[in-house]
mmCIF file of C-alpha atoms and ligand atoms in Angstrom:
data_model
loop_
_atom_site.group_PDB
_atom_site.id
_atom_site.type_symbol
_atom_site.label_atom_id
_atom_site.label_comp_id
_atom_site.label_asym_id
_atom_site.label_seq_id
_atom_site.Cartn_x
_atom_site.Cartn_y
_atom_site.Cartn_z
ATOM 1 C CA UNK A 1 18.195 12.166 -10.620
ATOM 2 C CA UNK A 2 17.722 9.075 -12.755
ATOM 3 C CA UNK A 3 14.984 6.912 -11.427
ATOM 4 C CA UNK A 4 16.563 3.399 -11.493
ATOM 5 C CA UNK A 5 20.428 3.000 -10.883
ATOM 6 C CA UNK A 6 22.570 -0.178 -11.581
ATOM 7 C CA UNK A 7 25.130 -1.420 -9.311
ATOM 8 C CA UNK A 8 28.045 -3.330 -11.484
ATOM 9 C CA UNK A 9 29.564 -5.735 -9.585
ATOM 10 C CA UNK A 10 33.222 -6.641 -10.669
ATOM 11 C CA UNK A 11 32.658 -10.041 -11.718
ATOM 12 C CA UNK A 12 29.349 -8.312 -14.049
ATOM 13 C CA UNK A 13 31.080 -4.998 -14.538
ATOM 14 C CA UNK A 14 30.699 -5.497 -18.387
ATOM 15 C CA UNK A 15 27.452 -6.302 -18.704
ATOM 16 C CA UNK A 16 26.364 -4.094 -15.929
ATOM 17 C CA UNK A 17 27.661 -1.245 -17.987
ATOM 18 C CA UNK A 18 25.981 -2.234 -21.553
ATOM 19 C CA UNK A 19 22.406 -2.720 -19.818
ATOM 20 C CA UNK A 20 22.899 0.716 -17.965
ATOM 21 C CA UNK A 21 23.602 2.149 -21.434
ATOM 22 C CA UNK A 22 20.392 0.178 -22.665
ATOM 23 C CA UNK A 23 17.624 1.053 -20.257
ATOM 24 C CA UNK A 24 19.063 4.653 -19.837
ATOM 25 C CA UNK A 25 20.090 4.386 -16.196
ATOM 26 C CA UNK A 26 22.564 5.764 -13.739
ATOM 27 C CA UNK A 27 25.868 3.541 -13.813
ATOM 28 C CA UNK A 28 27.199 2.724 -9.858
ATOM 29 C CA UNK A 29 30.749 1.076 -10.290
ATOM 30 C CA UNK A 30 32.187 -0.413 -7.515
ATOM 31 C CA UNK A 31 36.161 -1.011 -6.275
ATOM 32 C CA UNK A 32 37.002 -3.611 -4.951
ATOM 33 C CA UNK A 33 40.198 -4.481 -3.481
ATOM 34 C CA UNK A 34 40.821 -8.043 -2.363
ATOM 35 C CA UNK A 35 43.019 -8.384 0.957
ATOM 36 C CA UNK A 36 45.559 -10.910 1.485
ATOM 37 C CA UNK A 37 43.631 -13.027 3.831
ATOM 38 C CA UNK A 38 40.693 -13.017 1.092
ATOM 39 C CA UNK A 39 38.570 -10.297 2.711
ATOM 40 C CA UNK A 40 36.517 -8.079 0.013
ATOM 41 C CA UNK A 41 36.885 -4.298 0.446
ATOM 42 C CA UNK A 42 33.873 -2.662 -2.185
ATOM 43 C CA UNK A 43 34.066 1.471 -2.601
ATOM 44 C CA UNK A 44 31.106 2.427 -4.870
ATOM 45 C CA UNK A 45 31.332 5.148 -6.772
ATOM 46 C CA UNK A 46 27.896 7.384 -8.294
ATOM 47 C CA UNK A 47 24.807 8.148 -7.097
ATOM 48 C CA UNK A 48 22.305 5.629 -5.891
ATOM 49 C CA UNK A 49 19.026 6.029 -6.929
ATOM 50 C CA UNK A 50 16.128 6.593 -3.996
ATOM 51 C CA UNK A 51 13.520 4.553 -5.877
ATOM 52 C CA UNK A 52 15.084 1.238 -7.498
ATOM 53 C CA UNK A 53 18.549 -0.252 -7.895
ATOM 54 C CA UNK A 54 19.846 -2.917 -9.654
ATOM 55 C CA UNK A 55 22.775 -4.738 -8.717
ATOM 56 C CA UNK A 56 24.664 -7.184 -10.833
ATOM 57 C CA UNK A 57 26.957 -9.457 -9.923
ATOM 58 C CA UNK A 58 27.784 -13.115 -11.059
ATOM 59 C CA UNK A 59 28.324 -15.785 -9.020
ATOM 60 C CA UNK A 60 31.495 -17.739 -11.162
ATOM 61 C CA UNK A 61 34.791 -18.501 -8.837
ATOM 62 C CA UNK A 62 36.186 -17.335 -6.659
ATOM 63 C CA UNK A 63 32.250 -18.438 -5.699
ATOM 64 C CA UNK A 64 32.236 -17.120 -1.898
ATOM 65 C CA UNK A 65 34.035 -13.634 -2.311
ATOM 66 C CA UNK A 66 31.521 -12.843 -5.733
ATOM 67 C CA UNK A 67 28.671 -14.140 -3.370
ATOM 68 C CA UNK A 68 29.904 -11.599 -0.059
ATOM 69 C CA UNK A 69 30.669 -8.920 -3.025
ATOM 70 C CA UNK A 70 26.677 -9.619 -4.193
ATOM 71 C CA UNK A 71 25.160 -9.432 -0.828
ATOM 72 C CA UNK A 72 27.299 -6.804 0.278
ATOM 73 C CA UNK A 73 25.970 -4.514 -2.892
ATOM 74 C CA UNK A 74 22.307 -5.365 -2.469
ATOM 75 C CA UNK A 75 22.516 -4.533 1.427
ATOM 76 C CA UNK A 76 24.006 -1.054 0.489
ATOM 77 C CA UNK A 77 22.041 -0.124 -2.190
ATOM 78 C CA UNK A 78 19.411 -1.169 0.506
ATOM 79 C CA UNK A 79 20.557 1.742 2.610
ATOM 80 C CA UNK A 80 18.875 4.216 0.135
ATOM 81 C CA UNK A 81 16.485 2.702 -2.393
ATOM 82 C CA UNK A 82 13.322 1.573 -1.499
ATOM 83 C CA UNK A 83 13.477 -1.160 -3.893
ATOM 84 C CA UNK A 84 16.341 -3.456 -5.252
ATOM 85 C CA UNK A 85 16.533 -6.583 -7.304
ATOM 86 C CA UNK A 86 19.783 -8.957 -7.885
ATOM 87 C CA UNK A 87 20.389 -9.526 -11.019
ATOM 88 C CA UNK A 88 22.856 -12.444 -10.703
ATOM 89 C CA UNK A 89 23.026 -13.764 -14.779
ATOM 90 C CA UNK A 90 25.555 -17.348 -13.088
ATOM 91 C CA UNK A 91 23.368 -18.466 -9.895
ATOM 92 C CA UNK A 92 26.362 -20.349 -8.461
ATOM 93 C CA UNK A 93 25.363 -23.031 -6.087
ATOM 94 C CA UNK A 94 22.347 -23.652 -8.115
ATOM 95 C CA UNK A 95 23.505 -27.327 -8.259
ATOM 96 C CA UNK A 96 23.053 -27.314 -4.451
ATOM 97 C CA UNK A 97 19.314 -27.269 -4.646
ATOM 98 C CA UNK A 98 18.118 -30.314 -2.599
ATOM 99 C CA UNK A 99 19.526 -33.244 -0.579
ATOM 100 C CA UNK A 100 21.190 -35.550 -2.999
ATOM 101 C CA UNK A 101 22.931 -37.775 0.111
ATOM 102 C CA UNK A 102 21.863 -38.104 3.880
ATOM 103 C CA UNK A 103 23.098 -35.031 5.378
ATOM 104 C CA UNK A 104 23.712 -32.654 2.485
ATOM 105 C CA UNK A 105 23.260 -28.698 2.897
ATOM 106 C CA UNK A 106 20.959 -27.258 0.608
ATOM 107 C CA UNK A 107 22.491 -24.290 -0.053
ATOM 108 C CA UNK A 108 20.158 -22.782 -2.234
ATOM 109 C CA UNK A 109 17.884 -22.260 1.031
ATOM 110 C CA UNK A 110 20.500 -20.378 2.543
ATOM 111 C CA UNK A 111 21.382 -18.249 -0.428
ATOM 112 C CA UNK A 112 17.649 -17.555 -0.404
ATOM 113 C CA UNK A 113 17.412 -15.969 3.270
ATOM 114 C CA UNK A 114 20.966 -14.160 2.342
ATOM 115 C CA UNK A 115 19.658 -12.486 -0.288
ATOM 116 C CA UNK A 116 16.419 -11.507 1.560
ATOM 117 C CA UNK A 117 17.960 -10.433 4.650
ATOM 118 C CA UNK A 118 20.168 -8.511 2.145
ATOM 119 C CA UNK A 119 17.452 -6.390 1.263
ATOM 120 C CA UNK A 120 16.986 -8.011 -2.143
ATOM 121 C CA UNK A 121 13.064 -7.795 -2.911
ATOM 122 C CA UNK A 122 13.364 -10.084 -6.646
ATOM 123 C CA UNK A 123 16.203 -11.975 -7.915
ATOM 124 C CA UNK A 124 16.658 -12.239 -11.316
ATOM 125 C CA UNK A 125 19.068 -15.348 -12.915
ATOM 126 C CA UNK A 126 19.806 -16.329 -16.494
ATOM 127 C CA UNK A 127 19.329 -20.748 -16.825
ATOM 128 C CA UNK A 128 19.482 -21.426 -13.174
ATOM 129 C CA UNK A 129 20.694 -24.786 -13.503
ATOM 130 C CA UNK A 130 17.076 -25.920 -12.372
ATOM 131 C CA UNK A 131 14.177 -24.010 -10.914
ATOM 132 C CA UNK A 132 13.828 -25.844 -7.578
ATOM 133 C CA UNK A 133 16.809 -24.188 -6.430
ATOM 134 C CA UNK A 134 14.464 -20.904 -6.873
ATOM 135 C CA UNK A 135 11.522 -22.495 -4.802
ATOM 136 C CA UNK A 136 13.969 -22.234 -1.512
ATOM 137 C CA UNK A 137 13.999 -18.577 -1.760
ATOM 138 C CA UNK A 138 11.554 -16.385 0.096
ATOM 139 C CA UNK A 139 11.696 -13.124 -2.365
ATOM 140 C CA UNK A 140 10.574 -13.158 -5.970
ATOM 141 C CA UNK A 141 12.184 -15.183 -8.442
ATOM 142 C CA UNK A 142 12.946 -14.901 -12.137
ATOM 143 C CA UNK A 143 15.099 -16.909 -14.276
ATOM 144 C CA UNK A 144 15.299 -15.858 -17.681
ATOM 145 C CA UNK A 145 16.625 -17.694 -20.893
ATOM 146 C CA UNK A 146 19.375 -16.818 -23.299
ATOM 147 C CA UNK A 147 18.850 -20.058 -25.420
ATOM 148 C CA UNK A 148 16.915 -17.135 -27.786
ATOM 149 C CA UNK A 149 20.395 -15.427 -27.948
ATOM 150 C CA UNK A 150 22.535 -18.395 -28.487
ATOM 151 C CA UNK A 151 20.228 -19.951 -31.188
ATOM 152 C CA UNK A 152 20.616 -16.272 -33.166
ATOM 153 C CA UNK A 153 24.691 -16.977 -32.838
ATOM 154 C CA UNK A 154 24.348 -20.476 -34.443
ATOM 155 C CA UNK A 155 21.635 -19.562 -37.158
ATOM 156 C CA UNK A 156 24.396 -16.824 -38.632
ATOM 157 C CA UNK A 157 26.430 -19.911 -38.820
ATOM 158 C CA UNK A 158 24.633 -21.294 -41.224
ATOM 159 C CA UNK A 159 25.236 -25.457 -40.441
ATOM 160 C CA UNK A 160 23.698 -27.699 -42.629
ATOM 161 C CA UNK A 161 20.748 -29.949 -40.951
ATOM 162 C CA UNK A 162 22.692 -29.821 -37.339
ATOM 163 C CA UNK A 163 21.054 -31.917 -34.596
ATOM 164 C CA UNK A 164 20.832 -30.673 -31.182
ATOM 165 C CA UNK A 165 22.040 -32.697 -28.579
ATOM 166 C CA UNK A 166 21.242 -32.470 -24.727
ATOM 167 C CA UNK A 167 24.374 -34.685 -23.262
ATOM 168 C CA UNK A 168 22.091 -35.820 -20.466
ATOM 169 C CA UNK A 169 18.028 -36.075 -19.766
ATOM 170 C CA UNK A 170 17.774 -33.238 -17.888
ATOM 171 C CA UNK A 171 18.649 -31.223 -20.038
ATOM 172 C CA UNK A 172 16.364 -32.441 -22.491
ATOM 173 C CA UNK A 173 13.920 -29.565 -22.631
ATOM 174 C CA UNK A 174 16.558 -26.860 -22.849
ATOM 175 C CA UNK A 175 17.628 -29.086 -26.064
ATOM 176 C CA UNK A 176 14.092 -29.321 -27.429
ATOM 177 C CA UNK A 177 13.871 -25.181 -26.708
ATOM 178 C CA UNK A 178 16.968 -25.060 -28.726
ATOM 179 C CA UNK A 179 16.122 -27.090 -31.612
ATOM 180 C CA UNK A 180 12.653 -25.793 -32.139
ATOM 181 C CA UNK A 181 13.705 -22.070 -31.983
ATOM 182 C CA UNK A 182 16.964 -23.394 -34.509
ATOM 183 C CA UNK A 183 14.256 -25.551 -36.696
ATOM 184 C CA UNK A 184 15.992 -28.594 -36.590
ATOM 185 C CA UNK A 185 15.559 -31.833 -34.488
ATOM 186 C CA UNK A 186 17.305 -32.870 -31.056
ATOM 187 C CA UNK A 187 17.898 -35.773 -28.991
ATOM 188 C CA UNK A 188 18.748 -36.362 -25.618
ATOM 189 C CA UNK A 189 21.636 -39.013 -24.109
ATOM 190 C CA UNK A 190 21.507 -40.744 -20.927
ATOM 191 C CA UNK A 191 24.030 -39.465 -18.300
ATOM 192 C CA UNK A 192 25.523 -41.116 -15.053
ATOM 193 C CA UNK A 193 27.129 -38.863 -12.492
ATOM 194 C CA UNK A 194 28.662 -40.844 -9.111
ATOM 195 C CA UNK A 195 27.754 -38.939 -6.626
ATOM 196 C CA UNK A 196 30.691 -39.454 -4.650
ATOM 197 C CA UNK A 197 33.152 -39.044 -7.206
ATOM 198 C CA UNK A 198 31.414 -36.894 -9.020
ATOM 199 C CA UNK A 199 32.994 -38.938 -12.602
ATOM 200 C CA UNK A 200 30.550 -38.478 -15.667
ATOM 201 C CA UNK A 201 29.589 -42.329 -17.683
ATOM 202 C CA UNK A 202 27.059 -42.231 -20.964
ATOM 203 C CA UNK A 203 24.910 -45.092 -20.505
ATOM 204 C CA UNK A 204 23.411 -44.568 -24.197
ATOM 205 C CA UNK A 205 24.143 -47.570 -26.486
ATOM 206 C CA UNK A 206 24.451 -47.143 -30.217
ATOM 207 C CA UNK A 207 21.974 -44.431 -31.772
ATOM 208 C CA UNK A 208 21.889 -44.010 -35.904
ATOM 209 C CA UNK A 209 21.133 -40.210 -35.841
ATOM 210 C CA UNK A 210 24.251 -38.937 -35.531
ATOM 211 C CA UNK A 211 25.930 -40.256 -38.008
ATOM 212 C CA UNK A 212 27.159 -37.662 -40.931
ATOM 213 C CA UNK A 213 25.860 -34.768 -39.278
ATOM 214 C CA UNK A 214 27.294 -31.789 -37.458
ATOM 215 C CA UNK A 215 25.954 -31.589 -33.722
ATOM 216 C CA UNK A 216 25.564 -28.668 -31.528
ATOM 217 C CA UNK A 217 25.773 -30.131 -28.055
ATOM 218 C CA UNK A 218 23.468 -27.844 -25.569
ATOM 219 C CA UNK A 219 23.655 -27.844 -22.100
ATOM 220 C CA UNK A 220 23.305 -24.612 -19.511
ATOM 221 C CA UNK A 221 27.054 -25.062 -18.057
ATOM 222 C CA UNK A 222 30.654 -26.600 -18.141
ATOM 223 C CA UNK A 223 32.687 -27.177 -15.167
ATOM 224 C CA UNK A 224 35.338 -29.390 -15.299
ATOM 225 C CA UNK A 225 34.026 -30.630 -18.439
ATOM 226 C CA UNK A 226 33.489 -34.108 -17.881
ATOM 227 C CA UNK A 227 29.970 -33.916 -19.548
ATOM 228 C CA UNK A 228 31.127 -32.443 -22.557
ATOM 229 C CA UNK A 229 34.066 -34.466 -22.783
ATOM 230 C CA UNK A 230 32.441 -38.328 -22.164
ATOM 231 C CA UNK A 231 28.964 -36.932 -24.568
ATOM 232 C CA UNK A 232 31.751 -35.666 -27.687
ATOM 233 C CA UNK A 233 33.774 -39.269 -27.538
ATOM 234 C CA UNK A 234 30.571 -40.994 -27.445
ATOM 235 C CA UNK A 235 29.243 -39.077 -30.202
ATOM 236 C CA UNK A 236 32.339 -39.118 -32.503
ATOM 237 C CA UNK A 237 32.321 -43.161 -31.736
ATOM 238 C CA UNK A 238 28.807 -42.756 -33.376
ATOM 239 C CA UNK A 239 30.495 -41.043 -37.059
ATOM 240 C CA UNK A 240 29.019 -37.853 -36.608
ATOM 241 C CA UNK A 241 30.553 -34.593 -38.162
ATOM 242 C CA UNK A 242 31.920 -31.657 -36.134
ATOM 243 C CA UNK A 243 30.467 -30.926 -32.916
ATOM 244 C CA UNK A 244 29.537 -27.945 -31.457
ATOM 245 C CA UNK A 245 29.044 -26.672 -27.913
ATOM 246 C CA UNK A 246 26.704 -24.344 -26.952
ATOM 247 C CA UNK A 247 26.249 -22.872 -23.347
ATOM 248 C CA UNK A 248 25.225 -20.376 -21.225
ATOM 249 C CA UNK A 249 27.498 -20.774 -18.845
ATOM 250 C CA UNK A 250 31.238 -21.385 -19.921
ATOM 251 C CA UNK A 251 33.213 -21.793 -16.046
ATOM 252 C CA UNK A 252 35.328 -24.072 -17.678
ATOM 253 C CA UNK A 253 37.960 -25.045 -14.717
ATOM 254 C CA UNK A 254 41.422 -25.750 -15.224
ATOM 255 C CA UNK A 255 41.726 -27.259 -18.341
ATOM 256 C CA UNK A 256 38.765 -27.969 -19.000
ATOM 257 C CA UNK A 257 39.014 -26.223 -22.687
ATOM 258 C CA UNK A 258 42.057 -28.241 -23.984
ATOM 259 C CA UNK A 259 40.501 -31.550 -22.833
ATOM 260 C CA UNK A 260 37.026 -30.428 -25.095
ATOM 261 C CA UNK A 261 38.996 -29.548 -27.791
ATOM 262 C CA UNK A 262 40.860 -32.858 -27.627
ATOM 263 C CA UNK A 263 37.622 -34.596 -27.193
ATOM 264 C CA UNK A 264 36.742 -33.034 -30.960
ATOM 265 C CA UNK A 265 34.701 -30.326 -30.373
ATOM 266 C CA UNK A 266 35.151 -27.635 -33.261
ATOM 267 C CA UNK A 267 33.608 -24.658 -31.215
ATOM 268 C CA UNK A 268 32.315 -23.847 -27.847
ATOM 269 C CA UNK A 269 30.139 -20.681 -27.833
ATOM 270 C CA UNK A 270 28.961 -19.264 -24.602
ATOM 271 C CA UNK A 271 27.208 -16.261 -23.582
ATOM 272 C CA UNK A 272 28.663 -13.455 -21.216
ATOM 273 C CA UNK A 273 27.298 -14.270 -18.145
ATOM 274 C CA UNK A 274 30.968 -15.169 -17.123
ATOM 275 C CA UNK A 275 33.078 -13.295 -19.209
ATOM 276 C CA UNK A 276 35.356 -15.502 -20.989
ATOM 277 C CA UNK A 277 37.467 -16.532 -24.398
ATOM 278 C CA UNK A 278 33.912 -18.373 -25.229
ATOM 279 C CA UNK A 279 31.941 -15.832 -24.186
ATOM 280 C CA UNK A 280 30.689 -14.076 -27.598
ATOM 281 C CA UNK A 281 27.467 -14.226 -26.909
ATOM 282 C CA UNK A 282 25.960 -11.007 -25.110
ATOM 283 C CA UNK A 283 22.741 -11.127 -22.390
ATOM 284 C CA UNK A 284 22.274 -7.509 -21.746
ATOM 285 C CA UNK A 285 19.154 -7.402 -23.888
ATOM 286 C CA UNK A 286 17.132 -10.234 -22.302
ATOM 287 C CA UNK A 287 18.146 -8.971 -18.802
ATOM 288 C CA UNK A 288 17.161 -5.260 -20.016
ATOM 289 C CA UNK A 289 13.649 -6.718 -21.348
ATOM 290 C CA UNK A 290 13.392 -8.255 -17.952
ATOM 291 C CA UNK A 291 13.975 -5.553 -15.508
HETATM 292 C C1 R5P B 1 24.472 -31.080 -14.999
HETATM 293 O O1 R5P B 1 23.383 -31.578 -14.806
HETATM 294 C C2 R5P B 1 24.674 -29.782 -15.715
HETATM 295 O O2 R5P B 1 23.633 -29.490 -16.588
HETATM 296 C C3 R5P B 1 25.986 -29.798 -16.474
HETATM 297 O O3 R5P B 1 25.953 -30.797 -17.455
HETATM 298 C C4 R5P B 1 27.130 -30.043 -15.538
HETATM 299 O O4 R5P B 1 26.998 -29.309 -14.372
HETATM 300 C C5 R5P B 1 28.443 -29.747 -16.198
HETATM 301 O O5 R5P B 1 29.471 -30.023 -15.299
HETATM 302 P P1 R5P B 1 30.835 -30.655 -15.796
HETATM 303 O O6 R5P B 1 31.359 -29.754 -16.870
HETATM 304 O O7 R5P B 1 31.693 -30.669 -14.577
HETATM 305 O O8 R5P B 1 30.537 -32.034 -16.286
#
């Protein structure tokens, strides 16, 4: 029997099934039926391997019921291989990674002993929103980047001097990763997020570089949007050209889409991490060089 098995997940089923193909291993698939009162039900089907599994499985909404779905696959791959390692390409609640306000959960340090008390020995993630979420967790850690992937995508476009834009400083080196793999130059804005409210402000006064040129806006995920949204009406303000949107991870809640578009953004390209109508851009080769 094959050596290393993967374990597709429903919310990864796709990808799980293209890097099975790719490293030459035996495909699990899993049924799932989802009861009324929101219960999971998961029937696996093919053989698990003795030595290593792999299970795959986003975390993208519904959040909990792909989380009980991941930790219910690593604990019964657990059952017969000696070794297995999440792959889990959206690490949701990787915004939750340290006390923002007096009394806040971190959940990251409880997805960290779920996972190990899972029987996960590594867990592998593609952009974590930020690594400290991955310093709560008492297994190994690896968070690999598809910024390699996504720059490919926009080279074949072929834009004329685009400049990449991070819409907030933290996401400045992802920007910088970006532009230096794309050859061209980047700049990052100045974001304000109210904790509370969670409502999105750019504090960045006028900047010159914009103007006349297309933009590929960068950042590793949209929610509702807001960032994308507030950074594209600044920069239009500021005479640029089309703007793009590149991201790893496209949620994109409610309407999030129709209120990007009617910010002005021409294009948003996302990878398949959460398969989507943005999601043209495929991860199964970085995870398969990873693993
Ligand atoms: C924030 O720091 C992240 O990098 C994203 O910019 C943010 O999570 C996107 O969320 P939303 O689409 O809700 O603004």
């Amino acid at each position: 029997m094959n050596k290393v098995s993967i374990i597709a997940g429903k919310s990864s089923e796709d990808v799980g099934k293209k890097l099975s193909r790719k490293i030459k291993a035996n495909l699990v698939k899993s049924q799932i039926r989802v009861f009324a009162d929101g219960e999971s039900k998961i029937t696996l089907s093919g053989k698990i391997s003795k030595k290593r599994s792999i299970v795959i499985q986003s975390i993208y909404p519904p959040v909990d019921t792909n989380l009980i779905q991941a930790l219910s696959l690593v604990a019964k791959a657990k059952e017969t291989s000696s070794e297995v390692i999440a792959v889990i390409p959206y690490m949701g609640y990787a915004r939750q990674d340290r006390e923002f306000l007096p009394g806040e959960i971190v959940t990251m340090k409880v997805l960290g002993k779920l996972f190990k008390g899972a029987g996960a020995s590594k867990i592998i993630a593609v952009d974590i929103h930020s690594m400290i979420g991955f310093k709560h967790f008492p297994i190994k850690t690896k968070n690999i980047s598809a910024i390699p992937e996504l720059v490919e995508h926009f080279k074949k476009m072929s834009l004329k001097n685009p400049l990449v834009v991070s819409p907030d400083q933290g996401g400045k080196e992802r920007a910088q990763k970006f532009a230096k793999e794309l050859g061209s130059e980047y700049i990052a804005l100045e974001k304000k997020r109210d904790r509370k409210t969670g409502k999105v402000q750019i504090k960045t006064k006028n900047i010159s570089e914009v103007a006349n040129r297309d933009l590929i806006l960068v950042d590793d995920m949209i929610s509702t949007g807001g960032s994308i949204v507030k950074a594209t009406q600044f920069l239009k303000k500021q005479k640029c050209k089309k703007v793009y949107v590149a991201c790893t991870h496209a949620l994109l809640m409610n309407d999030a889409e129709k209120r990007i578009k009617k910010a002005g953004v021409t294009k948003i390209i996302s990878t398949n991490t959460i398969p989507g109508k943005t999601s043209i851009v495929d991860i199964s080769n970085i995870i398969a060089k990873a693993i």
